[in-house]
């Protein structure tokens, strides 16, 4: 008999993959922090929600690079990188979004060089339930291009490698302009530094 379970939270990648195999992928909905249900009222009738939030390990892979399990939230990543003097290129206003979600959904934030978090992904580890295999794909690989920004994809994100940057130093400098022209104001708004 089928079980009626609302939400499962696997603790390991092995548990996550075992819930998403070819015979089961149509019966589950894999989510991260589950903002869709918690904040936007999305429902998945007839499906068991599989949340990746307990698969949340973050690893510093050297200067300018980090690896994170799909369930790590932006907040988890931000706190971890902060302790290493780095940060993400794109910082969304809302930090309770799983990093794996950023592969399927264009999550934007405060950034100059990149529009979305997914623009900073260098490599992704996916589980393909249809072929029952784990795939490592870089930005130029078909598996990456076929699944990025594709919320209908049956692939399950396991881990991501993202570009990082040195932590920004913010300081307050006050400026007073008298008789500023429209061009002066426009130049100030186009400043590439935080202003």
C-alpha atoms as a printed R data frame, in Angstrom:
    type eleno elety resid chain resno      x      y       z
1   ATOM     1    CA   UNK     A     1  0.000  0.000   0.000
2   ATOM     2    CA   UNK     A     2  1.258  3.501  -0.733
3   ATOM     3    CA   UNK     A     3  2.058  5.627   2.272
4   ATOM     4    CA   UNK     A     4  0.668  9.123   2.656
5   ATOM     5    CA   UNK     A     5  3.574 11.243   3.892
6   ATOM     6    CA   UNK     A     6  3.544 15.026   3.595
7   ATOM     7    CA   UNK     A     7  7.241 15.903   3.868
8   ATOM     8    CA   UNK     A     8 10.428 13.868   4.069
9   ATOM     9    CA   UNK     A     9 13.776 15.430   4.952
10  ATOM    10    CA   UNK     A    10 16.601 13.094   3.943
11  ATOM    11    CA   UNK     A    11 19.849 13.549   5.888
12  ATOM    12    CA   UNK     A    12 22.269 12.257   3.255
13  ATOM    13    CA   UNK     A    13 22.671 12.323  -0.500
14  ATOM    14    CA   UNK     A    14 22.165  8.553  -0.542
15  ATOM    15    CA   UNK     A    15 18.774  8.953   1.159
16  ATOM    16    CA   UNK     A    16 17.845 11.775  -1.228
17  ATOM    17    CA   UNK     A    17 18.727  9.733  -4.313
18  ATOM    18    CA   UNK     A    18 16.874  6.676  -2.961
19  ATOM    19    CA   UNK     A    19 13.665  8.746  -2.747
20  ATOM    20    CA   UNK     A    20 14.004 10.119  -6.292
21  ATOM    21    CA   UNK     A    21 14.626  7.017  -8.391
22  ATOM    22    CA   UNK     A    22 12.866  6.454 -11.731
23  ATOM    23    CA   UNK     A    23  9.934  4.575 -10.191
24  ATOM    24    CA   UNK     A    24  9.322  7.241  -7.554
25  ATOM    25    CA   UNK     A    25 10.226 10.621  -9.132
26  ATOM    26    CA   UNK     A    26  6.644 11.118 -10.351
27  ATOM    27    CA   UNK     A    27  5.320 10.680  -6.794
28  ATOM    28    CA   UNK     A    28  7.612 13.178  -5.073
29  ATOM    29    CA   UNK     A    29  8.368 16.881  -5.396
30  ATOM    30    CA   UNK     A    30 11.945 17.799  -4.458
31  ATOM    31    CA   UNK     A    31 12.224 21.239  -2.865
32  ATOM    32    CA   UNK     A    32 14.803 23.206  -0.916
33  ATOM    33    CA   UNK     A    33 13.680 25.405   1.944
34  ATOM    34    CA   UNK     A    34 10.194 25.156   0.404
35  ATOM    35    CA   UNK     A    35  9.391 28.829  -0.072
36  ATOM    36    CA   UNK     A    36  6.869 27.872  -2.716
37  ATOM    37    CA   UNK     A    37  4.660 26.177  -0.126
38  ATOM    38    CA   UNK     A    38  5.541 28.307   2.887
39  ATOM    39    CA   UNK     A    39  5.206 31.731   1.248
40  ATOM    40    CA   UNK     A    40  3.508 31.434  -2.127
41  ATOM    41    CA   UNK     A    41  0.838 28.833  -1.402
42  ATOM    42    CA   UNK     A    42  2.087 26.264  -3.922
43  ATOM    43    CA   UNK     A    43  0.647 22.821  -3.397
44  ATOM    44    CA   UNK     A    44  1.731 19.433  -4.695
45  ATOM    45    CA   UNK     A    45 -1.382 17.252  -4.485
46  ATOM    46    CA   UNK     A    46 -0.728 13.532  -4.598
47  ATOM    47    CA   UNK     A    47  3.012 14.017  -4.120
48  ATOM    48    CA   UNK     A    48  5.260 13.664  -1.132
49  ATOM    49    CA   UNK     A    49  7.472 16.707  -0.634
50  ATOM    50    CA   UNK     A    50 11.167 15.828  -0.286
51  ATOM    51    CA   UNK     A    51 13.021 18.743   1.302
52  ATOM    52    CA   UNK     A    52 16.804 18.951   0.942
53  ATOM    53    CA   UNK     A    53 17.313 21.235   3.977
54  ATOM    54    CA   UNK     A    54 19.155 18.569   5.982
55  ATOM    55    CA   UNK     A    55 21.689 18.133   3.160
56  ATOM    56    CA   UNK     A    56 23.350 21.462   3.856
57  ATOM    57    CA   UNK     A    57 27.132 21.046   3.979
58  ATOM    58    CA   UNK     A    58 29.243 23.966   2.708
59  ATOM    59    CA   UNK     A    59 32.914 23.551   1.755
60  ATOM    60    CA   UNK     A    60 35.467 26.222   0.904
61  ATOM    61    CA   UNK     A    61 37.147 24.932  -2.239
62  ATOM    62    CA   UNK     A    62 39.843 27.594  -2.290
63  ATOM    63    CA   UNK     A    63 39.964 31.315  -2.997
64  ATOM    64    CA   UNK     A    64 37.149 32.327  -5.302
65  ATOM    65    CA   UNK     A    65 35.327 28.973  -5.127
66  ATOM    66    CA   UNK     A    66 32.978 27.118  -2.791
67  ATOM    67    CA   UNK     A    67 30.944 23.922  -2.890
68  ATOM    68    CA   UNK     A    68 27.583 23.488  -1.216
69  ATOM    69    CA   UNK     A    69 25.037 20.723  -0.918
70  ATOM    70    CA   UNK     A    70 21.720 21.623  -2.526
71  ATOM    71    CA   UNK     A    71 19.908 22.160   0.775
72  ATOM    72    CA   UNK     A    72 22.295 24.813   2.147
73  ATOM    73    CA   UNK     A    73 20.489 28.129   2.359
74  ATOM    74    CA   UNK     A    74 21.886 31.433   1.144
75  ATOM    75    CA   UNK     A    75 22.206 32.299   4.833
76  ATOM    76    CA   UNK     A    76 24.251 29.133   5.551
77  ATOM    77    CA   UNK     A    77 26.553 29.950   2.641
78  ATOM    78    CA   UNK     A    78 26.859 33.622   3.593
79  ATOM    79    CA   UNK     A    79 27.800 32.808   7.199
80  ATOM    80    CA   UNK     A    80 30.291 30.142   6.141
81  ATOM    81    CA   UNK     A    81 31.970 32.318   3.507
82  ATOM    82    CA   UNK     A    82 32.042 35.296   5.883
83  ATOM    83    CA   UNK     A    83 34.235 33.308   8.255
84  ATOM    84    CA   UNK     A    84 36.655 32.818   5.328
85  ATOM    85    CA   UNK     A    85 36.637 36.487   4.272
86  ATOM    86    CA   UNK     A    86 34.542 35.842   1.152
87  ATOM    87    CA   UNK     A    87 30.958 36.260  -0.043
88  ATOM    88    CA   UNK     A    88 28.698 35.390  -2.959
89  ATOM    89    CA   UNK     A    89 28.693 37.656  -6.003
90  ATOM    90    CA   UNK     A    90 24.880 37.826  -5.842
91  ATOM    91    CA   UNK     A    91 23.262 38.452  -2.460
92  ATOM    92    CA   UNK     A    92 19.470 38.051  -2.550
93  ATOM    93    CA   UNK     A    93 17.427 40.104  -0.085
94  ATOM    94    CA   UNK     A    94 15.827 36.920   1.239
95  ATOM    95    CA   UNK     A    95 18.383 34.487   2.658
96  ATOM    96    CA   UNK     A    96 16.166 31.469   3.398
97  ATOM    97    CA   UNK     A    97 16.399 30.070  -0.118
98  ATOM    98    CA   UNK     A    98 18.247 26.822  -0.747
99  ATOM    99    CA   UNK     A    99 21.263 27.164  -2.995
100 ATOM   100    CA   UNK     A   100 20.016 24.217  -5.099
101 ATOM   101    CA   UNK     A   101 16.870 26.201  -5.917
102 ATOM   102    CA   UNK     A   102 19.038 28.838  -7.590
103 ATOM   103    CA   UNK     A   103 19.876 26.323 -10.322
104 ATOM   104    CA   UNK     A   104 16.231 26.041 -11.401
105 ATOM   105    CA   UNK     A   105 14.872 29.478 -10.453
106 ATOM   106    CA   UNK     A   106 16.556 32.783 -11.445
107 ATOM   107    CA   UNK     A   107 17.236 34.200  -7.975
108 ATOM   108    CA   UNK     A   108 18.562 37.740  -8.260
109 ATOM   109    CA   UNK     A   109 19.972 40.164  -5.723
110 ATOM   110    CA   UNK     A   110 22.467 42.940  -5.260
111 ATOM   111    CA   UNK     A   111 25.147 42.353  -7.874
112 ATOM   112    CA   UNK     A   112 26.903 44.235 -10.636
113 ATOM   113    CA   UNK     A   113 28.774 41.506 -12.499
114 ATOM   114    CA   UNK     A   114 26.130 38.740 -12.438
115 ATOM   115    CA   UNK     A   115 22.341 38.931 -12.732
116 ATOM   116    CA   UNK     A   116 21.457 35.761 -10.789
117 ATOM   117    CA   UNK     A   117 23.026 33.276  -8.388
118 ATOM   118    CA   UNK     A   118 22.974 30.636 -11.155
119 ATOM   119    CA   UNK     A   119 25.247 32.852 -13.264
120 ATOM   120    CA   UNK     A   120 28.004 32.134 -10.718
121 ATOM   121    CA   UNK     A   121 27.604 28.325 -10.767
122 ATOM   122    CA   UNK     A   122 30.708 26.685 -12.250
123 ATOM   123    CA   UNK     A   123 29.698 23.037 -11.875
124 ATOM   124    CA   UNK     A   124 26.651 21.089 -10.721
125 ATOM   125    CA   UNK     A   125 26.254 17.498  -9.553
126 ATOM   126    CA   UNK     A   126 22.852 16.166 -10.656
127 ATOM   127    CA   UNK     A   127 21.008 12.908 -10.177
128 ATOM   128    CA   UNK     A   128 19.141 11.887 -13.331
129 ATOM   129    CA   UNK     A   129 16.359  9.512 -12.282
130 ATOM   130    CA   UNK     A   130 15.553  8.528 -15.871
131 ATOM   131    CA   UNK     A   131 19.020  7.095 -16.494
132 ATOM   132    CA   UNK     A   132 19.633  6.329 -12.783
133 ATOM   133    CA   UNK     A   133 23.028  8.018 -12.771
134 ATOM   134    CA   UNK     A   134 24.836 10.900 -11.152
135 ATOM   135    CA   UNK     A   135 26.126 13.544 -13.574
136 ATOM   136    CA   UNK     A   136 28.813 16.158 -13.021
137 ATOM   137    CA   UNK     A   137 28.280 19.017 -15.474
138 ATOM   138    CA   UNK     A   138 30.070 22.300 -16.116
139 ATOM   139    CA   UNK     A   139 28.468 25.378 -17.634
140 ATOM   140    CA   UNK     A   140 29.313 24.300 -21.195
141 ATOM   141    CA   UNK     A   141 27.941 20.756 -20.858
142 ATOM   142    CA   UNK     A   142 24.563 19.721 -22.286
143 ATOM   143    CA   UNK     A   143 23.312 18.432 -18.929
144 ATOM   144    CA   UNK     A   144 23.932 21.874 -17.401
145 ATOM   145    CA   UNK     A   145 22.305 23.847 -20.214
146 ATOM   146    CA   UNK     A   146 19.336 21.479 -20.473
147 ATOM   147    CA   UNK     A   147 18.462 21.749 -16.766
148 ATOM   148    CA   UNK     A   148 19.453 25.251 -15.619
149 ATOM   149    CA   UNK     A   149 16.391 27.528 -15.197
150 ATOM   150    CA   UNK     A   150 14.179 24.552 -16.016
151 ATOM   151    CA   UNK     A   151 11.721 24.007 -13.136
152 ATOM   152    CA   UNK     A   152 10.123 21.112 -15.076
153 ATOM   153    CA   UNK     A   153 13.386 19.174 -15.111
154 ATOM   154    CA   UNK     A   154 13.254 15.772 -13.437
155 ATOM   155    CA   UNK     A   155 16.923 16.075 -12.440
156 ATOM   156    CA   UNK     A   156 17.732 16.488  -8.755
157 ATOM   157    CA   UNK     A   157 20.523 18.887  -7.758
158 ATOM   158    CA   UNK     A   158 22.882 17.293  -5.255
159 ATOM   159    CA   UNK     A   159 25.787 19.761  -5.048
160 ATOM   160    CA   UNK     A   160 26.916 23.025  -6.630
161 ATOM   161    CA   UNK     A   161 30.264 24.765  -7.105
162 ATOM   162    CA   UNK     A   162 29.983 28.549  -7.177
163 ATOM   163    CA   UNK     A   163 32.307 31.474  -7.740
164 ATOM   164    CA   UNK     A   164 32.896 33.676  -4.727
165 ATOM   165    CA   UNK     A   165 34.659 36.971  -4.179
166 ATOM   166    CA   UNK     A   166 36.529 38.672  -1.360
167 ATOM   167    CA   UNK     A   167 34.166 40.141   1.205
168 ATOM   168    CA   UNK     A   168 33.194 43.710   0.388
169 ATOM   169    CA   UNK     A   169 34.279 46.398   2.787
170 ATOM   170    CA   UNK     A   170 31.646 49.035   3.302
171 ATOM   171    CA   UNK     A   171 32.381 52.424   4.752
172 ATOM   172    CA   UNK     A   172 30.473 55.646   5.154
173 ATOM   173    CA   UNK     A   173 31.701 58.703   3.332
174 ATOM   174    CA   UNK     A   174 29.463 61.691   3.246
175 ATOM   175    CA   UNK     A   175 29.391 64.072   0.323
176 ATOM   176    CA   UNK     A   176 27.504 67.323  -0.069
177 ATOM   177    CA   UNK     A   177 27.028 68.828  -3.493
178 ATOM   178    CA   UNK     A   178 25.710 72.312  -4.109
179 ATOM   179    CA   UNK     A   179 24.200 73.076  -7.470
180 ATOM   180    CA   UNK     A   180 24.638 69.518  -8.789
181 ATOM   181    CA   UNK     A   181 23.585 69.079 -12.388
182 ATOM   182    CA   UNK     A   182 21.469 66.230 -13.727
183 ATOM   183    CA   UNK     A   183 24.636 64.680 -15.212
184 ATOM   184    CA   UNK     A   184 26.352 64.800 -11.794
185 ATOM   185    CA   UNK     A   185 23.423 62.991 -10.169
186 ATOM   186    CA   UNK     A   186 23.249 60.431 -12.971
187 ATOM   187    CA   UNK     A   187 26.990 59.748 -12.634
188 ATOM   188    CA   UNK     A   188 26.500 59.124  -8.913
189 ATOM   189    CA   UNK     A   189 23.719 56.601  -9.564
190 ATOM   190    CA   UNK     A   190 25.908 54.806 -12.111
191 ATOM   191    CA   UNK     A   191 28.803 54.394  -9.659
192 ATOM   192    CA   UNK     A   192 29.964 50.736  -9.780
193 ATOM   193    CA   UNK     A   193 30.891 50.828  -6.081
194 ATOM   194    CA   UNK     A   194 28.273 50.484  -3.367
195 ATOM   195    CA   UNK     A   195 26.766 53.931  -2.990
